[in-house]
Amino acid sequence: MIKWSRFVGFLLIVVLFFALAVPTYQGIWKGITLGLDLQGGFDVLYEVQDSPEGEKVTDEGVISTIKAIERRIDKEGVSEPNIQKEGANRIRVQLAGVFDQSEAKKLLVQTAQLRFLAPDGTTVLATGKDLKPNAKYVSDQNTGAPQVAVEFKDPDKFKKITEDYLGQPVAIELDGKIITAPTIQVVIYDGKAVINGQEDVKEATELANLLNAGSLPFPLKEISSFGVSPSLGEGSLDMTMMAGGIAFILIFVFMVVWYRLPGLIAMIALVMYAYLLFATVNFMGITLTLPGLAALVLGIGMAVDVNIIATERMKDEFRNGKSTLSAVIMGQKRSMPTIIDANITSIIAGILMYWFGTGQIKSFAVAHIISVLATFITAVLISRLLMQLLVRSNIIKNKWWYGASREAKGGAAK
Amino acid sequence: MVVRRVERSEGRGCEVKFDIVKNRKWYFGFSILISIAGILIMLLMGLNLGTDFEAGSRVQFNVGQAFTEKEITEKFEANLKTIEVSAVQEIENYGAVVRIAKKITPEEENQINEYLNKNYKNAAPQISSIDPVVARELAEKAIYAILYASLGIILYMAVRFEYRFAIAGVISVLQVVLVVVSIFALFRFEIDITFIAAILTIVGYSIHDTIVIFDRIRENLKHYKVKTVSDLENLVNDSIWQTMARSINTVLTVVFSAGMLYLLGGAAIKHFSLALLIGLVTGAYSSIFIASQLWVAWKSRELKKA
């Protein structure tokens, strides 16, 4: 007799999933961080060098340099920069998105050492460290020329400098180059000064930003660089998503035609797989790169494989003359060790790739492991549940619908 | 419910199938030929290493129309004084890849970007450059990643199955990797970090295929009486045919995925997808015709001694 409760259970699971997935998948997709190879940007590896004054690079020095770089990037308004220490004295900077890559790189490596020099050209009276981080572009009231307004943390220090060198030129030097050398005409009590000599507003603004971010403790040497223009990245993403979509359709047709009901259930599980996958990537804040995306697309094949294994076992049971219910249960039971063994090797490979790999291999490994886990939840657990609910409902009893061939039916008749 | 052995045996054995196992020396011979050819190709032609593994610089951009390598080289060196082009390669859709032996400086990279964006419509440049030290490190790490992943798989399979299964499985995977690498060498396709990702994927899939067959063999060992080499051969032959539909259908589904990635995917993963296609098909063949046969050949010697 037909057990409607089982069939309703089956429908309920499917309907509830789509009710959850359809309103949220757009948000999930938009919330995923795309790697620079999918949206443009650059990935640069710098080596921190000993300073020209002979100061040795230290661990704290590297960390200070990273902090200075972070402050500079904040000024650029680039979304989600990734800056991290690699090894003992390397810094990796990854910026994704649409922005002027040349300007950003230039800004990163400029040491921005500002110094106030006595008239003898060698005595350092003050440095950028003595300034408050509130430098800003201003224009000269009389001439309109671009300038940078700065303020000393300690007004008395600046007062003393202006007293000591009244009537003499005090040079302002940036990265070893004198940009201006005004003659001090009055004693300044409020600690405020302006730096002139900039070519235009852009240059003045840049200097202000550099001063506010602070100088780099050590110079950086670029040892590796990878840059993608935004339009190339966009193209890759669109095309890859289209490829994934068409692959899904082809697999769908193949599975439903060849396996019928088990194929249909496998494809429902596959949609759940894709949803769970992207939700996990979003939730864990994983950056999706091109190889990572390819691993996910290929995970489609691996997820389907699990159902193919189970369904082929069912067909074996049909050939042995089993009833529909018995064949489904035994097919699932017999195929489980195979599926577990196959997927554990994938996880082992993924973990070792992550541990010993670097950069893109790590990214690939993470996507791969998540893919395997998502496969297990959807293509194994849920699709089995759906299959058993359906077969136990007795709505459809003909073996043909469960993938058995007609010859097998004839064989059973013997 | 106890499954009656007679019924099972009849159901499985009644069909006449090509005897894969007994013809194994042909596959072994074929594999040896392929391996020798592959090694010769790699030695003679060398690998076209991308900037991930070979220091230097690489500039990829859209030319937008037909061009010659000489033409690109001349224009580059005429407009960019400090740059000496070492190779130009044509890629799909009127794309060009320019290789420069040295690592370009940030200033030179800016000059290249300005030059390309000014002279080529929709150039969409992608530029990478790498220091010799970093290139060597990347290459080493990639190799270690593959070696350790393979070792992990061997250990797991040795525990779950038997060490002969594990070694047979990995040997067949190595054959697959050799085929893919030698085809890339033959056609001068670039080998970069995404190629390594493809190889790792292929390793994973090939092991999957092999495990399904090995698992069936292990299961059948509990039901068949194996006393002679002939018994062993029949058992393995049956096991392979029992899993044949799965082997074929699975490779079809992943070929759909990799095929679509190859035909429609972005230029960056065109070769990645090609490597997958070659590897997945070769992997299916290797799992069926090589892995199990190696185990049979090995196990047979043990039976003969007994």
XYZ file of C-alpha atoms in Angstrom, chain A residues 37 42 45 47 90 92 101-103 105-106 109 221-232 235-240 242-244 246-248 250-251 254-255 258-259 290-291 293-295 297-306 308-309 312-313 315-317 319-322 326 330 334-335 337-346 348-350 352-353 356-361 364 368 372, chain B residues 1 3 7-8 11-12 15 52 60 62 93 103-106 109-110 113-114 122-134 137-138 141-142 144-146 148-153 156-157 160-161 193-194 196-198 200-201 203-205 207-209 211-213 215-216 218-219 242 245-250 252-254 256-258 260-270 272 276 280:
192
model
C 42.931 36.279 -10.585
C 48.188 42.122 -7.824
C 56.269 39.409 -2.508
C 61.961 41.084 0.928
C 59.335 38.578 3.565
C 53.304 39.327 0.816
C 48.043 49.249 -9.672
C 51.084 51.324 -10.577
C 50.245 54.052 -8.095
C 52.757 49.741 -5.822
C 54.708 52.973 -5.848
C 57.569 50.756 -1.452
C 62.867 44.804 -2.479
C 60.318 43.262 -4.827
C 61.223 39.624 -5.495
C 58.012 38.345 -7.059
C 55.055 40.001 -8.684
C 51.831 38.899 -10.354
C 49.359 41.384 -11.752
C 46.023 40.852 -13.497
C 43.975 43.588 -15.086
C 40.367 43.681 -13.861
C 38.864 42.956 -17.270
C 40.892 39.766 -17.661
C 36.296 37.356 -18.203
C 37.739 34.319 -16.471
C 35.022 34.292 -13.846
C 32.096 34.668 -16.239
C 33.401 32.021 -18.580
C 34.169 29.579 -15.816
C 29.150 29.376 -17.713
C 31.282 26.269 -18.146
C 30.111 25.020 -14.762
C 26.636 23.820 -18.941
C 28.545 20.947 -17.360
C 25.742 20.666 -14.824
C 25.013 17.825 -19.477
C 25.506 15.746 -16.354
C 23.059 11.979 -18.711
C 22.169 10.944 -15.169
C 20.730 6.650 -17.742
C 19.699 6.150 -14.124
C 40.719 30.414 -10.232
C 42.261 27.030 -9.347
C 36.971 27.579 -8.516
C 38.112 24.889 -10.918
C 38.413 22.453 -8.018
C 33.562 22.786 -10.578
C 35.341 19.457 -10.769
C 33.869 18.554 -7.414
C 30.643 18.271 -9.371
C 32.075 15.189 -11.030
C 33.223 13.715 -7.757
C 29.870 14.327 -6.095
C 28.086 12.557 -8.929
C 30.538 9.667 -8.735
C 29.356 8.815 -5.249
C 26.977 6.401 -9.519
C 28.760 3.964 -7.227
C 25.509 0.611 -9.846
C 25.460 -1.494 -6.674
C 21.659 -2.570 -10.233
C 23.821 -5.490 -9.150
C 21.223 -6.340 -6.538
C 20.352 -8.597 -11.285
C 20.455 -10.922 -8.301
C 16.673 -10.906 -8.257
C 16.202 -8.659 -5.247
C 15.936 -4.737 -0.750
C 21.705 -3.435 -0.010
C 27.473 -2.379 0.001
C 28.722 0.794 -1.657
C 32.939 1.210 2.257
C 34.010 2.023 -1.290
C 32.785 5.586 -1.023
C 34.445 6.101 2.339
C 37.782 4.737 1.148
C 37.725 6.839 -2.004
C 36.900 10.057 -0.199
C 39.321 9.563 2.672
C 42.168 9.371 0.177
C 40.985 12.700 -1.212
C 44.449 12.862 3.001
C 45.783 14.256 -0.256
C 44.124 17.602 0.474
C 49.083 17.060 2.792
C 48.772 19.519 -0.087
C 53.369 21.277 2.272
C 52.019 23.468 -0.486
C 52.144 27.203 -0.889
C 49.850 29.925 -2.130
C 47.703 28.573 -4.900
C 48.219 24.944 -3.941
C 43.300 24.447 -4.185
C 39.212 20.312 -2.435
C 34.814 16.307 -0.357
C 19.317 -12.133 5.061
C 23.037 -14.096 0.322
C 22.960 -17.354 -6.954
C 25.479 -14.553 -6.754
C 24.435 -13.837 -11.698
C 27.899 -12.441 -11.961
C 27.788 -13.304 -19.193
C 56.143 30.238 -11.073
C 50.235 38.088 -21.431
C 45.324 40.484 -26.133
C 41.895 34.350 -29.363
C 62.884 39.818 -13.514
C 61.576 43.211 -14.595
C 61.578 46.074 -12.099
C 58.369 47.778 -10.974
C 56.353 46.818 -15.397
C 54.702 50.235 -15.403
C 51.470 48.368 -18.876
C 51.430 51.869 -20.340
C 41.432 45.736 -24.685
C 44.935 44.537 -23.979
C 43.987 43.350 -20.461
C 47.597 42.697 -19.459
C 48.558 40.009 -17.014
C 52.158 40.347 -15.884
C 54.161 38.147 -13.575
C 57.815 38.288 -12.653
C 59.766 36.276 -10.155
C 63.155 36.174 -8.521
C 65.308 33.033 -8.977
C 65.260 32.234 -5.260
C 61.477 32.337 -5.027
C 61.325 27.512 -3.624
C 57.982 27.306 -5.387
C 57.239 23.068 -2.584
C 55.133 21.908 -5.506
C 56.944 18.090 -2.066
C 53.193 18.628 -2.118
C 52.814 15.941 -4.763
C 53.688 13.780 0.309
C 50.151 13.535 -1.032
C 51.126 10.366 -2.884
C 52.845 8.987 0.202
C 49.778 9.668 2.325
C 47.609 7.843 -0.163
C 46.172 4.762 3.720
C 45.667 2.207 0.975
C 42.897 -0.428 4.169
C 43.784 -2.942 1.522
C 51.171 26.452 -10.519
C 47.720 25.735 -11.917
C 50.302 21.382 -10.485
C 46.744 21.796 -9.220
C 45.551 19.849 -12.255
C 46.887 16.842 -7.986
C 43.281 16.612 -9.135
C 45.957 11.951 -8.828
C 42.849 12.180 -6.667
C 40.501 10.990 -9.376
C 42.995 6.883 -6.973
C 39.214 7.052 -6.711
C 38.847 4.911 -9.814
C 39.925 2.155 -5.115
C 36.504 1.271 -6.477
C 37.969 -1.665 -8.371
C 37.379 -2.571 -3.101
C 35.398 -4.944 -5.287
C 38.703 -7.331 -1.780
C 34.993 -8.017 -1.385
C 31.316 -5.607 -12.271
C 29.736 0.679 -15.782
C 30.696 2.828 -12.834
C 34.183 3.435 -14.229
C 32.849 4.550 -17.591
C 29.983 6.652 -16.268
C 32.149 8.446 -13.763
C 31.933 10.655 -18.534
C 30.621 13.020 -15.879
C 34.006 14.492 -15.052
C 31.661 16.879 -19.047
C 32.995 19.184 -16.347
C 36.552 19.370 -17.622
C 33.160 22.527 -20.523
C 35.961 24.213 -18.598
C 38.215 23.664 -21.585
C 35.754 24.901 -24.197
C 34.231 27.793 -22.275
C 36.448 28.498 -19.301
C 38.701 31.518 -19.114
C 42.016 31.548 -20.927
C 43.808 31.152 -17.626
C 42.386 27.690 -17.062
C 42.367 26.490 -20.661
C 44.435 23.412 -16.697
C 42.454 17.351 -16.602
C 41.047 11.811 -16.345
